[in-house]
PDB file of C-alpha atoms in Angstrom:
ATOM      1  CA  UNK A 420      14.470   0.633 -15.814  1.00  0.00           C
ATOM      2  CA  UNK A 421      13.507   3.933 -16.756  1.00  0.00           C
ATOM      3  CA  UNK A 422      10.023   5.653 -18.506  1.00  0.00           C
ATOM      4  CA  UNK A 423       9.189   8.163 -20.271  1.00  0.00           C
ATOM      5  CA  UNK A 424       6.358  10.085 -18.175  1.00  0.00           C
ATOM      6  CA  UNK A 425       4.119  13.332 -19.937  1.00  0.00           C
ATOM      7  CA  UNK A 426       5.950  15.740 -17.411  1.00  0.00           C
ATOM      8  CA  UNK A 427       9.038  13.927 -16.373  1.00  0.00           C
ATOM      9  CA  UNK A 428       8.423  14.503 -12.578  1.00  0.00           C
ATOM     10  CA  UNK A 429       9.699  12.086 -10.334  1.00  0.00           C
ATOM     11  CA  UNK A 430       8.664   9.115 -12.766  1.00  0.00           C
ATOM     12  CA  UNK A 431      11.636   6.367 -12.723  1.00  0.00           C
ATOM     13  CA  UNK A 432      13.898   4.981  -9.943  1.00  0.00           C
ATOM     14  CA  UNK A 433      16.366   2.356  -9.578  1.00  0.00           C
ATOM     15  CA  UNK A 434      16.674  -0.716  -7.905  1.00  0.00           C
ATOM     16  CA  UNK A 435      19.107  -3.399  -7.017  1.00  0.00           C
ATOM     17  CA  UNK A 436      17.515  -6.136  -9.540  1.00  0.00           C
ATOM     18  CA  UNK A 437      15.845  -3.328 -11.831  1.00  0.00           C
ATOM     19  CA  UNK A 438      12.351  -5.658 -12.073  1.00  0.00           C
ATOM     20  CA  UNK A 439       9.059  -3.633 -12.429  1.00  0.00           C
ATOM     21  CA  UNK A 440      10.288  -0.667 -10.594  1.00  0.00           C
ATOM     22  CA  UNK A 441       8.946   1.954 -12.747  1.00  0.00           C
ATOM     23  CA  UNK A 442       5.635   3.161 -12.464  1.00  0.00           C
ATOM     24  CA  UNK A 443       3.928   5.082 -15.698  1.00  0.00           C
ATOM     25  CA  UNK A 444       1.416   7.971 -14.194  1.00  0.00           C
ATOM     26  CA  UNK A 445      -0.369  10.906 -15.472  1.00  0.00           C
ATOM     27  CA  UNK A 446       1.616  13.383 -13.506  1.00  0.00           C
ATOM     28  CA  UNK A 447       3.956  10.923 -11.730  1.00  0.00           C
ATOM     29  CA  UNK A 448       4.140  12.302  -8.314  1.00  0.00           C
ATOM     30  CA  UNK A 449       5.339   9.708  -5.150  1.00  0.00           C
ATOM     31  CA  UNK A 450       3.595   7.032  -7.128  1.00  0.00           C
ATOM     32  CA  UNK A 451       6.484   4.275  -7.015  1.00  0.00           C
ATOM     33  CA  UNK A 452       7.965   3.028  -4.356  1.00  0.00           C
ATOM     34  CA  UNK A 453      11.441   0.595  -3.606  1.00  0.00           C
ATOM     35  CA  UNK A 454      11.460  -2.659  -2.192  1.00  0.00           C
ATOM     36  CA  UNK A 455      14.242  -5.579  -1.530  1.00  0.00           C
ATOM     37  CA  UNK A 456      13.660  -7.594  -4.504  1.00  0.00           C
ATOM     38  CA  UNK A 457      11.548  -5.148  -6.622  1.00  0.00           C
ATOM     39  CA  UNK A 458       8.500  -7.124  -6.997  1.00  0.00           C
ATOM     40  CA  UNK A 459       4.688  -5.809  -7.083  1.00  0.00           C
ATOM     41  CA  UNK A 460       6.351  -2.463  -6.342  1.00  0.00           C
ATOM     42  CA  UNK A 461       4.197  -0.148  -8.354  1.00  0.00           C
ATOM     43  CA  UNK A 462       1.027   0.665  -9.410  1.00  0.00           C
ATOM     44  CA  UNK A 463      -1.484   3.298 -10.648  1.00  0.00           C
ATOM     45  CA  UNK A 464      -2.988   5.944  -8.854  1.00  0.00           C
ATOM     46  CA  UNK A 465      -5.303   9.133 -10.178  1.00  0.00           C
ATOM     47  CA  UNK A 466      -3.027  11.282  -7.918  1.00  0.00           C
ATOM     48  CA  UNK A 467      -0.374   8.993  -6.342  1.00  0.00           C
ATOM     49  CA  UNK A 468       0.071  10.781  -3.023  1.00  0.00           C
ATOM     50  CA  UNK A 469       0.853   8.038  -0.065  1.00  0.00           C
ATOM     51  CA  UNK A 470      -0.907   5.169  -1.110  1.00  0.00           C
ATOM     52  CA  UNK A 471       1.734   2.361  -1.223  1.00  0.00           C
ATOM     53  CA  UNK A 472       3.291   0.479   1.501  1.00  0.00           C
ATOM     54  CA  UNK A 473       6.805  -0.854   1.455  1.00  0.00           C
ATOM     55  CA  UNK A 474       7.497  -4.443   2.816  1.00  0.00           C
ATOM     56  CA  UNK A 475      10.382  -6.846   2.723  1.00  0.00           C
ATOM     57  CA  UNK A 476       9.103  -9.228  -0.143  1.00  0.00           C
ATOM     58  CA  UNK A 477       6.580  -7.258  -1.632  1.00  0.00           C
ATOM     59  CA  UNK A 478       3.742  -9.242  -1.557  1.00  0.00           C
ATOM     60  CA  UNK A 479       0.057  -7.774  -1.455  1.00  0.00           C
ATOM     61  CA  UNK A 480       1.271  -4.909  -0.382  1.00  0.00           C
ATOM     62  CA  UNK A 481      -0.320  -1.920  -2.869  1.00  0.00           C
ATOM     63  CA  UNK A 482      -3.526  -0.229  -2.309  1.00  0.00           C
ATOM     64  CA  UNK A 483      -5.560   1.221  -4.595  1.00  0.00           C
ATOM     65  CA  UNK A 484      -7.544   4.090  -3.473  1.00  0.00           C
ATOM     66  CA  UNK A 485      -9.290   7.046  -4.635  1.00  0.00           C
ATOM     67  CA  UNK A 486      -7.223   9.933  -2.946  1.00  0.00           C
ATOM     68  CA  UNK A 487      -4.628   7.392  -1.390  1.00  0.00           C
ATOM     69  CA  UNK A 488      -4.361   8.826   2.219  1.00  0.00           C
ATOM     70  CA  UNK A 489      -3.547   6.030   4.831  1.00  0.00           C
ATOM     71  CA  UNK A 490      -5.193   3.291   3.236  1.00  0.00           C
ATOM     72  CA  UNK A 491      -2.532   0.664   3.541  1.00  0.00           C
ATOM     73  CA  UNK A 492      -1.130  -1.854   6.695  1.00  0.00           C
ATOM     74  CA  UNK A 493       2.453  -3.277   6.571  1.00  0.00           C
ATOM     75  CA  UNK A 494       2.866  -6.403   8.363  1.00  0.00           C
ATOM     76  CA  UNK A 495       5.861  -8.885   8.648  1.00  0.00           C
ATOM     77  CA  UNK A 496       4.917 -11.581   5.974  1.00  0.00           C
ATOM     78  CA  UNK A 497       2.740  -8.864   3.842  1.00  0.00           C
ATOM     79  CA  UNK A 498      -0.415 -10.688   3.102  1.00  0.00           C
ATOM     80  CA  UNK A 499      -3.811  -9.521   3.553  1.00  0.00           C
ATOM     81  CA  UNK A 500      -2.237  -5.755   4.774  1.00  0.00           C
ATOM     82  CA  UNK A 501      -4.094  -3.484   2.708  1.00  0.00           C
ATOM     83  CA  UNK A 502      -7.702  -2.407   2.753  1.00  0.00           C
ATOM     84  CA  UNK A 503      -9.617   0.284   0.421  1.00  0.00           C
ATOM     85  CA  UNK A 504     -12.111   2.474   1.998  1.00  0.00           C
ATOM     86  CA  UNK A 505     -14.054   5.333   0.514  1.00  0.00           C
ATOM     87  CA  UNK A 506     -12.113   7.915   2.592  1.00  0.00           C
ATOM     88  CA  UNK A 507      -9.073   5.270   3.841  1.00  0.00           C
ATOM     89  CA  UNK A 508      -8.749   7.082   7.032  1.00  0.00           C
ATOM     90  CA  UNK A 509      -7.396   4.755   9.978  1.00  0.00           C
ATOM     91  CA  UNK A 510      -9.227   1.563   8.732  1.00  0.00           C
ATOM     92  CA  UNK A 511      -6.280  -0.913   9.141  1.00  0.00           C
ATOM     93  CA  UNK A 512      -5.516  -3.280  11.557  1.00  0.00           C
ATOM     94  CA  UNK A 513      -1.862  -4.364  12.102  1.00  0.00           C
ATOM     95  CA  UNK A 514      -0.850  -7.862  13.315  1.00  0.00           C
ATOM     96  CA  UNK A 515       2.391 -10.018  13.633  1.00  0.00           C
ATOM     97  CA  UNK A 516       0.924 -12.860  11.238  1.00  0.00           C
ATOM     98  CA  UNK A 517      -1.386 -10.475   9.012  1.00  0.00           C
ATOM     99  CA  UNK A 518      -4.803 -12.990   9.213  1.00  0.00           C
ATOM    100  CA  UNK A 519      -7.889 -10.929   8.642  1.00  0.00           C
ATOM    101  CA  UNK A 520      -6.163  -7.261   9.823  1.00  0.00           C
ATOM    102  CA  UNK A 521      -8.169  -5.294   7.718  1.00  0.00           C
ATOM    103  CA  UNK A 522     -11.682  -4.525   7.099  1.00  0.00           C
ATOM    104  CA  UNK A 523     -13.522  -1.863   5.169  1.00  0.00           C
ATOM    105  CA  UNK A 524     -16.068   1.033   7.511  1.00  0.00           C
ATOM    106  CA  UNK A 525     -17.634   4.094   6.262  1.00  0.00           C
ATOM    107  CA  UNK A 526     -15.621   6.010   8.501  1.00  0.00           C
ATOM    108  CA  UNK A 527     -12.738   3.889   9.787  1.00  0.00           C
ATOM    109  CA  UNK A 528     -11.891   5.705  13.390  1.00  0.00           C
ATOM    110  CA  UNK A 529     -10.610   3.998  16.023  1.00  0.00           C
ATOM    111  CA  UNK A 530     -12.111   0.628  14.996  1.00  0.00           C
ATOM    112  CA  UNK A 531      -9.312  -1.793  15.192  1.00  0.00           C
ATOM    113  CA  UNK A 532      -7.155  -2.895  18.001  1.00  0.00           C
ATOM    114  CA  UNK A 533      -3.871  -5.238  17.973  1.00  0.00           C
ATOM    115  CA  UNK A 534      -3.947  -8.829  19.531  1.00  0.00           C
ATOM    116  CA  UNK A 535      -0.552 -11.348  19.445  1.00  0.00           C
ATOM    117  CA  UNK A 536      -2.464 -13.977  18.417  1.00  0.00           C
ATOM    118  CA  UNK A 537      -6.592 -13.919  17.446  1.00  0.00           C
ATOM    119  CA  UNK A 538      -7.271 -14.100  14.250  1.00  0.00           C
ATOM    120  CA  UNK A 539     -10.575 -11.633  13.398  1.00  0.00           C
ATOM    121  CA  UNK A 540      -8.828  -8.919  15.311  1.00  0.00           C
ATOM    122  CA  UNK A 541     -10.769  -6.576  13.918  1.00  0.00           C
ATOM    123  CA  UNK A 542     -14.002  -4.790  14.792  1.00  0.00           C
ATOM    124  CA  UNK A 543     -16.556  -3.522  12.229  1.00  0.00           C
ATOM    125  CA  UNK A 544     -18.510  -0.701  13.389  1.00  0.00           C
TER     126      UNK A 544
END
């Protein structure tokens, strides 16, 4: 459960199963992450700064995003919590079931707002 990374920085970790929790990045900085079981727990980034989010079973839960600021939701069950955006700044929604809490905006501020139970609880505008 270890790599080998070009610099060596912050490039392997450990986790209680040891299953795909080892991320392989250019200059391997805060690009892995640990979750209960160690599933879908890592991924590639250009830089690798903040752009995961940690959740109990570790479903769905990875963004992918240019600069990787604040581009990701966590929700209870995981599914449907992450949304890319060109600048990934406060575009997530976050609800107790996760149904259709993100969305994508050109800006992403102060578009969202939290309901118990609607599904579409987001607003695009």
């Amino acid at each position: 459960n270890c790599r080998t990374h070009k610099y060596g920085w912050n490039n392997y970790f450990t986790n209680e199963y040891g299953w795909n929790n080892c991320c392989t990045h250019e200059y391997g900085w805060n690009n892995c992450f640990t979750n209960k079981f160690g599933w879908n727990n890592c991924f590639i980034h250009e830089y690798g700064w903040n752009n995961c989010c940690t959740h109990e079973y570790g479903w769905n839960n990875c963004c992918t995003h240019k600069y990787g600021w604040n581009n990701c939701c966590t929700n209870e069950y995981g599914w449907n919590n992450c949304c890319t955006n060109e600048y990934g700044w406060n575009n997530c929604c976050t609800h107790k079931y996760g149904w259709n809490n993100c969305f994508i905006h050109e800006y992403g501020w102060n578009n969202c707002f939290i309901h118990e139970y609607v599904k579409n609880n987001c607003c695009t505008h």
